[in-house]
Short mmCIF file of C-alpha atoms in Angstrom, two decimals:
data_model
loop_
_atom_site.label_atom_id
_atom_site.label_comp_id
_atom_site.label_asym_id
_atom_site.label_seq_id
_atom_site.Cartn_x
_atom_site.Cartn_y
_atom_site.Cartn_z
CA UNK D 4 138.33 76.55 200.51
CA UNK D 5 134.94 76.35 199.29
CA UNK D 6 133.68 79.25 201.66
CA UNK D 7 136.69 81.45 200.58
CA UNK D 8 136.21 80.98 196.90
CA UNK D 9 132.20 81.97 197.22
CA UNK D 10 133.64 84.99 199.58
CA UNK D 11 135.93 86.26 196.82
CA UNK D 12 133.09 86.09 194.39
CA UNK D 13 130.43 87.76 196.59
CA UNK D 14 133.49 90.66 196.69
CA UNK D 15 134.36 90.38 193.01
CA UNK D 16 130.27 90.68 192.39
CA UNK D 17 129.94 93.84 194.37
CA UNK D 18 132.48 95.80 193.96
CA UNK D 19 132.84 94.69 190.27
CA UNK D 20 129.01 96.37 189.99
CA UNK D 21 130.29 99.66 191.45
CA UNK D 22 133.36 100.37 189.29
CA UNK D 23 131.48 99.21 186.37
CA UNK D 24 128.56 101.05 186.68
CA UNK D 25 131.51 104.16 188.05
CA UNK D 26 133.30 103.88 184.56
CA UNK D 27 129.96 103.90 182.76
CA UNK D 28 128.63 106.88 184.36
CA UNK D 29 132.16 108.40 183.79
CA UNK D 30 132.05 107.99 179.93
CA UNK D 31 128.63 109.95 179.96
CA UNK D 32 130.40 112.67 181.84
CA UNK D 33 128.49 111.90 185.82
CA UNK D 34 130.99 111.78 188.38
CA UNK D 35 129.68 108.78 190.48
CA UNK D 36 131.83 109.36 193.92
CA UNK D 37 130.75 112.46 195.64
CA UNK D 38 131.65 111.19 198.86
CA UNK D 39 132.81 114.62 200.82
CA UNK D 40 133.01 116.55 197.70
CA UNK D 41 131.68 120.33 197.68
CA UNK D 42 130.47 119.56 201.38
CA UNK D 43 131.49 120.96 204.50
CA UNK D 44 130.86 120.35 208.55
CA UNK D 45 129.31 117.59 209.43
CA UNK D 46 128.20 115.84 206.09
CA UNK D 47 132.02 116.23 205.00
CA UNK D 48 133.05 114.54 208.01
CA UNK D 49 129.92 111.73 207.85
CA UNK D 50 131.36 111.05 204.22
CA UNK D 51 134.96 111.18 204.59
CA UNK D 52 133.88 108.79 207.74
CA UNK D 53 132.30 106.36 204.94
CA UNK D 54 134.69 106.31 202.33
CA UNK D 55 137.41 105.30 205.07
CA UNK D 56 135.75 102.95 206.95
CA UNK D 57 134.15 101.62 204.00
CA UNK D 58 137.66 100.62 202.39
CA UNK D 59 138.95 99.40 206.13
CA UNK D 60 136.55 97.23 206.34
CA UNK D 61 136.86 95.57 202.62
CA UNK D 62 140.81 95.08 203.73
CA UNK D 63 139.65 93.48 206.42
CA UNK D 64 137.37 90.68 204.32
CA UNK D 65 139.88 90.38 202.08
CA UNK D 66 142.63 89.48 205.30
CA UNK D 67 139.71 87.55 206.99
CA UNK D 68 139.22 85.50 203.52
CA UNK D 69 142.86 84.87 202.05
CA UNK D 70 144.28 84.23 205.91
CA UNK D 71 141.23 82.13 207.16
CA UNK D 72 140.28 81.99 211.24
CA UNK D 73 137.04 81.56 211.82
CA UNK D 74 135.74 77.98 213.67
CA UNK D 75 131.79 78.68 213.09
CA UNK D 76 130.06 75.64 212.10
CA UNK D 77 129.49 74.62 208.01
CA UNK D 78 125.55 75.94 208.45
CA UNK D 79 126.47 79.96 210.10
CA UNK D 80 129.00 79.81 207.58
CA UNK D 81 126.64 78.61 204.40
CA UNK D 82 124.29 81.27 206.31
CA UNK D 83 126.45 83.75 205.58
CA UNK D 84 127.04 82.96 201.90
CA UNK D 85 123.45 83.07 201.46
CA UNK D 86 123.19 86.87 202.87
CA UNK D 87 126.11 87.73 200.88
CA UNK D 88 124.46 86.43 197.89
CA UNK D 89 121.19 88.13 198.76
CA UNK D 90 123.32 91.79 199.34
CA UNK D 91 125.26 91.80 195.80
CA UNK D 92 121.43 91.38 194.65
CA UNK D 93 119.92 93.98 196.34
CA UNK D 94 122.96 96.14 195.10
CA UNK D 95 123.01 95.48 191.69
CA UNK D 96 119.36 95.97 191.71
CA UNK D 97 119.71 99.36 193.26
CA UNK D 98 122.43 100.19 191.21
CA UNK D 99 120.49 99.49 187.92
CA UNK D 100 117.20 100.89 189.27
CA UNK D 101 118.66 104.14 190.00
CA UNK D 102 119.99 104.63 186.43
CA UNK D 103 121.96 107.62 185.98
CA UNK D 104 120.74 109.07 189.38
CA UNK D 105 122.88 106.97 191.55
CA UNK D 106 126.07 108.66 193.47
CA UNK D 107 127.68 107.08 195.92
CA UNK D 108 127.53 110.65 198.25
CA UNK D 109 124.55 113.30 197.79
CA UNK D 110 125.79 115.09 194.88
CA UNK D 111 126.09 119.16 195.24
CA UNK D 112 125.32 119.86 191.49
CA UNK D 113 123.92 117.78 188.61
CA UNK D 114 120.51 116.46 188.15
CA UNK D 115 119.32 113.29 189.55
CA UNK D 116 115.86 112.50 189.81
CA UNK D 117 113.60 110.74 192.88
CA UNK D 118 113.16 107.16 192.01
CA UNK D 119 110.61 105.25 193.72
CA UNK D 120 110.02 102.00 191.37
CA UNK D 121 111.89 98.66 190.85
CA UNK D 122 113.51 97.68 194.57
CA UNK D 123 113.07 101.46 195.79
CA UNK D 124 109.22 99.99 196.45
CA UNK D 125 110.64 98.07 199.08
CA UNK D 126 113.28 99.45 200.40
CA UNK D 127 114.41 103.42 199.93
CA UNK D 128 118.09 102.54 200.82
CA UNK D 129 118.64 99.37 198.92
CA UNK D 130 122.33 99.68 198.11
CA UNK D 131 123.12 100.68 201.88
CA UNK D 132 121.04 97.30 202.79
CA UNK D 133 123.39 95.21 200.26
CA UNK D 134 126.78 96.98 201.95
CA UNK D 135 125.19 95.67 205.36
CA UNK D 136 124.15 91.93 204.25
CA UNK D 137 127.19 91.73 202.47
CA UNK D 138 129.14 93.15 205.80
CA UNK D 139 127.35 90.46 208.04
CA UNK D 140 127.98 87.24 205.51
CA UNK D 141 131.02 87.91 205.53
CA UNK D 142 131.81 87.96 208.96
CA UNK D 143 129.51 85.21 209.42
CA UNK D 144 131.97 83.12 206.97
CA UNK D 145 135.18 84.21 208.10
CA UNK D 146 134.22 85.75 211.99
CA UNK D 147 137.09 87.83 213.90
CA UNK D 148 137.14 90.31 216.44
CA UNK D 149 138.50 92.98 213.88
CA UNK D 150 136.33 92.65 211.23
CA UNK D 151 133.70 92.61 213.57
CA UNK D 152 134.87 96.75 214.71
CA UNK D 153 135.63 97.35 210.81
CA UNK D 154 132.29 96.03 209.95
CA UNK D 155 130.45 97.85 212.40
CA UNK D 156 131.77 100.68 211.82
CA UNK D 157 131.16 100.89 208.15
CA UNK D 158 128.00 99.80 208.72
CA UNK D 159 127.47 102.95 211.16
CA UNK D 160 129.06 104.94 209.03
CA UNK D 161 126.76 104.44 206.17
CA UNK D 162 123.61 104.58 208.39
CA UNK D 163 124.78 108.11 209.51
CA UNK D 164 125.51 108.89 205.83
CA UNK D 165 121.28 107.98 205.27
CA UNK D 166 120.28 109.87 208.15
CA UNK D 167 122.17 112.99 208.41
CA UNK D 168 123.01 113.56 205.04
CA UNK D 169 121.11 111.64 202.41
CA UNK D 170 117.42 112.35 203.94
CA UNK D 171 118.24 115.98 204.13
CA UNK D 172 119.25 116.74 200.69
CA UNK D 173 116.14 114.05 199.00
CA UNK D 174 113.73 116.64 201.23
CA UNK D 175 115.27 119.73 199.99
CA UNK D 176 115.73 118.42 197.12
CA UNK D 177 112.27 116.52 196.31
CA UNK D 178 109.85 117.95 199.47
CA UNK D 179 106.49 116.91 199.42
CA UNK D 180 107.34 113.74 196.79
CA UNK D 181 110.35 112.66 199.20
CA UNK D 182 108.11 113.10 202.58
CA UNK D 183 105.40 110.52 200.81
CA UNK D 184 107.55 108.26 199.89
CA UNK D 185 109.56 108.10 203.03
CA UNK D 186 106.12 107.74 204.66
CA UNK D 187 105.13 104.42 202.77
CA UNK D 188 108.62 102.58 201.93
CA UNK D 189 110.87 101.82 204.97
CA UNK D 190 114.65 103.19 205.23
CA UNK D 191 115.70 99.62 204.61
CA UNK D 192 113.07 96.95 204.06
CA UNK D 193 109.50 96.83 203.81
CA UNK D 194 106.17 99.04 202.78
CA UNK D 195 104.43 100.91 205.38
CA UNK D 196 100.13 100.12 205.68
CA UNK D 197 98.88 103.12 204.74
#
């Protein structure tokens, strides 16, 4: 009981620090989501591909929690509850670090603005590496086969949303600034030796 109470809160945590910062964005007239909106081909499909595996996998932790399975010993499990913790952190930093930049999707018009300080020193995809800890301490709480696919494949997903989509719109939309950056923070974690 104790796992699936710190599960629902990790969940609450997150997703609580997306709608809120959605609604506050929304009252200064920034549409947040721009997940496969104004896009077409292959970032359309990449984006579509996130937003639906994105809420599969969610249903899935939410099943996996409230209809428990999983036999892994107390210290995998704790494990997990520890990433989980350490993902709604990285999040919520992102999410506050980006300001009124952030978009969940590339946006197509409106400006946003390269930002490089805060947690963006050390990682340049910080809110994609809070989906993925959160993704794996979860499944490390409450393991099964399915959420193991759904989680995987969100977690793909959003990687292919970074590298087909997101990189290619911060270079055309940033060039030269973008390019330096990318060559001294990592996609996920860590600085680069210059």
């Amino acid at each position: 009981m104790l796992f699936q109470i710190g599960a629902l809160g990790i969940l609450a945590a997150f997703y609580g620090c997306y709608f809120y910062k959605m609604l506050r964005q929304r009252g200064r007239g920034i549409r947040t989501n721009q997940l496969g909106k104004g896009k077409t081909g292959a970032a359309k499909r990449i984006e579509l591909g996130v937003k639906l595996a994105t809420v599969l996998a969610a249903a899935a932790e939410m099943a996996c929690i409230l209809i428990p399975v999983s036999r892994f010993p107390a210290g995998v499990r704790a494990a997990g509850f520890a990433l989980g913790v350490l993902g709604v952190a990285a999040f919520a930093l992102s999410v506050r670090d980006m300001g009124d930049s952030w978009r969940a999707g590339t946006p197509q018009k409106g400006e946003t603005k390269l930002v490089t300080e805060g947690i963006y020193r050390y990682s340049r995809n910080p809110a994609f590496l809070g989906f993925d800890l959160v993704y794996i301490g979860i499944l490390l709480m409450f393991f099964h086969p399915v959420l193991l696919v759904l989680s995987g494949l969100a977690a793909l997903m959003l990687h292919l949303q970074i590298v087909n989509v997101e990189e290619d719109f911060l270079t055309a939309a940033f060039g030269e600034d973008y390019r330096e950056y990318r060559g001294r923070v990592n996609r996920y974690l860590g600085r680069r030796r210059l």
